[in-house]
């Protein structure tokens, strides 16, 4: 059974940085579509960043220039580097994998940014 496990969340102050990591237990990681999403209470889950083709990625306008998504196929991980964090970045961050017709989610990791 494929599992996604996020780590790296925490409490930081505005303008600080964090790196989130998602470990995926699959032998087909290199062909798996990966992305990061986030959700705050009362709101729908929203895209933060996702790979669209090879190493090409798209980002939400609100995080462009501040966040960077990367994947390490040899380690089956996809990271999200969060820089210049703002209080409005506070959310639960989720890793998502698309494997064929299957959509898989991790359990989420909380990021809290204080002003």
C-alpha positions as a printed Julia matrix, in Angstrom:
115×3 Matrix{Float64}:
   0.0    0.0     0.0
   1.41   3.36   -1.02
   1.82   5.86    1.82
   2.7    9.54    1.86
   4.26  10.91    5.04
   4.84  14.63    5.46
   7.27  16.19    7.9
   8.93  19.5     8.64
   6.05  21.67    9.77
   6.21  23.86   12.83
   5.84  27.29   14.36
   7.97  30.07   12.91
   8.0   33.84   12.85
   7.2   35.94    9.82
  10.0   36.09    7.22
  11.55  32.86    8.47
  11.88  29.67    6.42
  10.85  26.02    6.61
  11.32  22.99    4.43
   8.56  20.41    4.24
   9.29  16.91    3.06
   7.01  14.18    1.74
   8.25  10.6     1.66
   6.42   8.26   -0.71
   6.54   4.49   -0.34
   6.38   3.35   -3.94
   8.74   1.81   -6.44
   7.22   3.98   -9.16
   8.03   7.37   -7.67
   9.78   8.7   -10.76
   6.55   8.34  -12.76
   4.28   9.69  -10.04
   2.8   13.17  -10.3
   3.49  15.05   -7.07
   2.3   18.29   -5.56
   1.72  20.26   -2.38
  -1.57  21.73   -1.23
  -2.7   23.57    1.88
  -5.89  24.08    3.81
  -7.1   26.42    6.53
 -10.22  25.91    8.64
 -13.42  26.66    6.76
 -11.71  26.88    3.39
 -11.18  24.48    0.54
  -7.84  22.84    0.03
  -5.8   24.88   -2.43
  -2.87  24.24   -4.69
   0.49  25.5    -3.5
   2.83  23.94   -6.05
   2.83  20.94   -8.33
   4.96  19.39  -11.01
   3.27  19.41  -14.4
   5.88  17.87  -16.7
   9.3   16.56  -15.84
  10.89  19.2   -13.62
   8.47  21.95  -14.63
   6.23  23.2   -11.82
   3.41  25.63  -11.32
   2.86  27.7    -8.21
  -0.02  29.57   -6.66
   0.34  33.29   -7.27
   0.47  33.88   -3.53
   3.67  31.84   -3.14
   5.54  32.52   -6.39
   9.07  33.62   -5.73
   8.93  32.46   -2.11
   8.27  28.7    -2.28
  10.15  26.07   -4.27
   9.08  22.5    -4.95
  11.68  19.85   -5.65
  11.83  16.1    -5.92
  14.59  13.6    -5.29
  13.75  10.44   -7.19
  16.52   8.43   -5.57
  15.01   9.12   -2.14
  11.32   9.04   -3.13
  10.78  12.47   -1.62
   9.27  15.73   -2.72
  10.2   18.82   -0.75
   8.64  22.23   -0.44
  10.95  25.04    0.6
   9.04  27.91    2.19
  10.85  31.23    2.4
   9.81  34.68    3.57
   6.86  33.16    5.35
   3.83  35.31    6.11
   1.08  34.81    8.68
  -1.33  34.09    5.81
   0.77  31.03    4.95
  -0.48  29.4     8.14
  -2.24  26.18    7.16
  -2.05  22.42    7.14
   0.13  21.42    4.2
  -0.64  18.22    2.34
   1.35  16.19   -0.13
  -0.57  14.7    -3.05
   0.37  11.91   -5.43
  -1.31  10.9    -8.67
  -0.56   7.34   -9.71
  -2.53   6.46  -12.82
  -6.14   6.95  -11.79
  -5.36   6.95   -8.06
  -5.15  10.11   -6.01
  -3.35   9.78   -2.7
  -2.89  12.25    0.16
  -0.67  12.42    3.17
  -1.9   13.18    6.66
  -0.76  16.78    6.54
   1.72  18.85    8.5
   0.87  22.08   10.32
   2.7   25.29    9.48
   2.03  28.24   11.77
   3.54  31.64   11.07
   3.39  34.27   13.79
   3.6   37.99   13.06
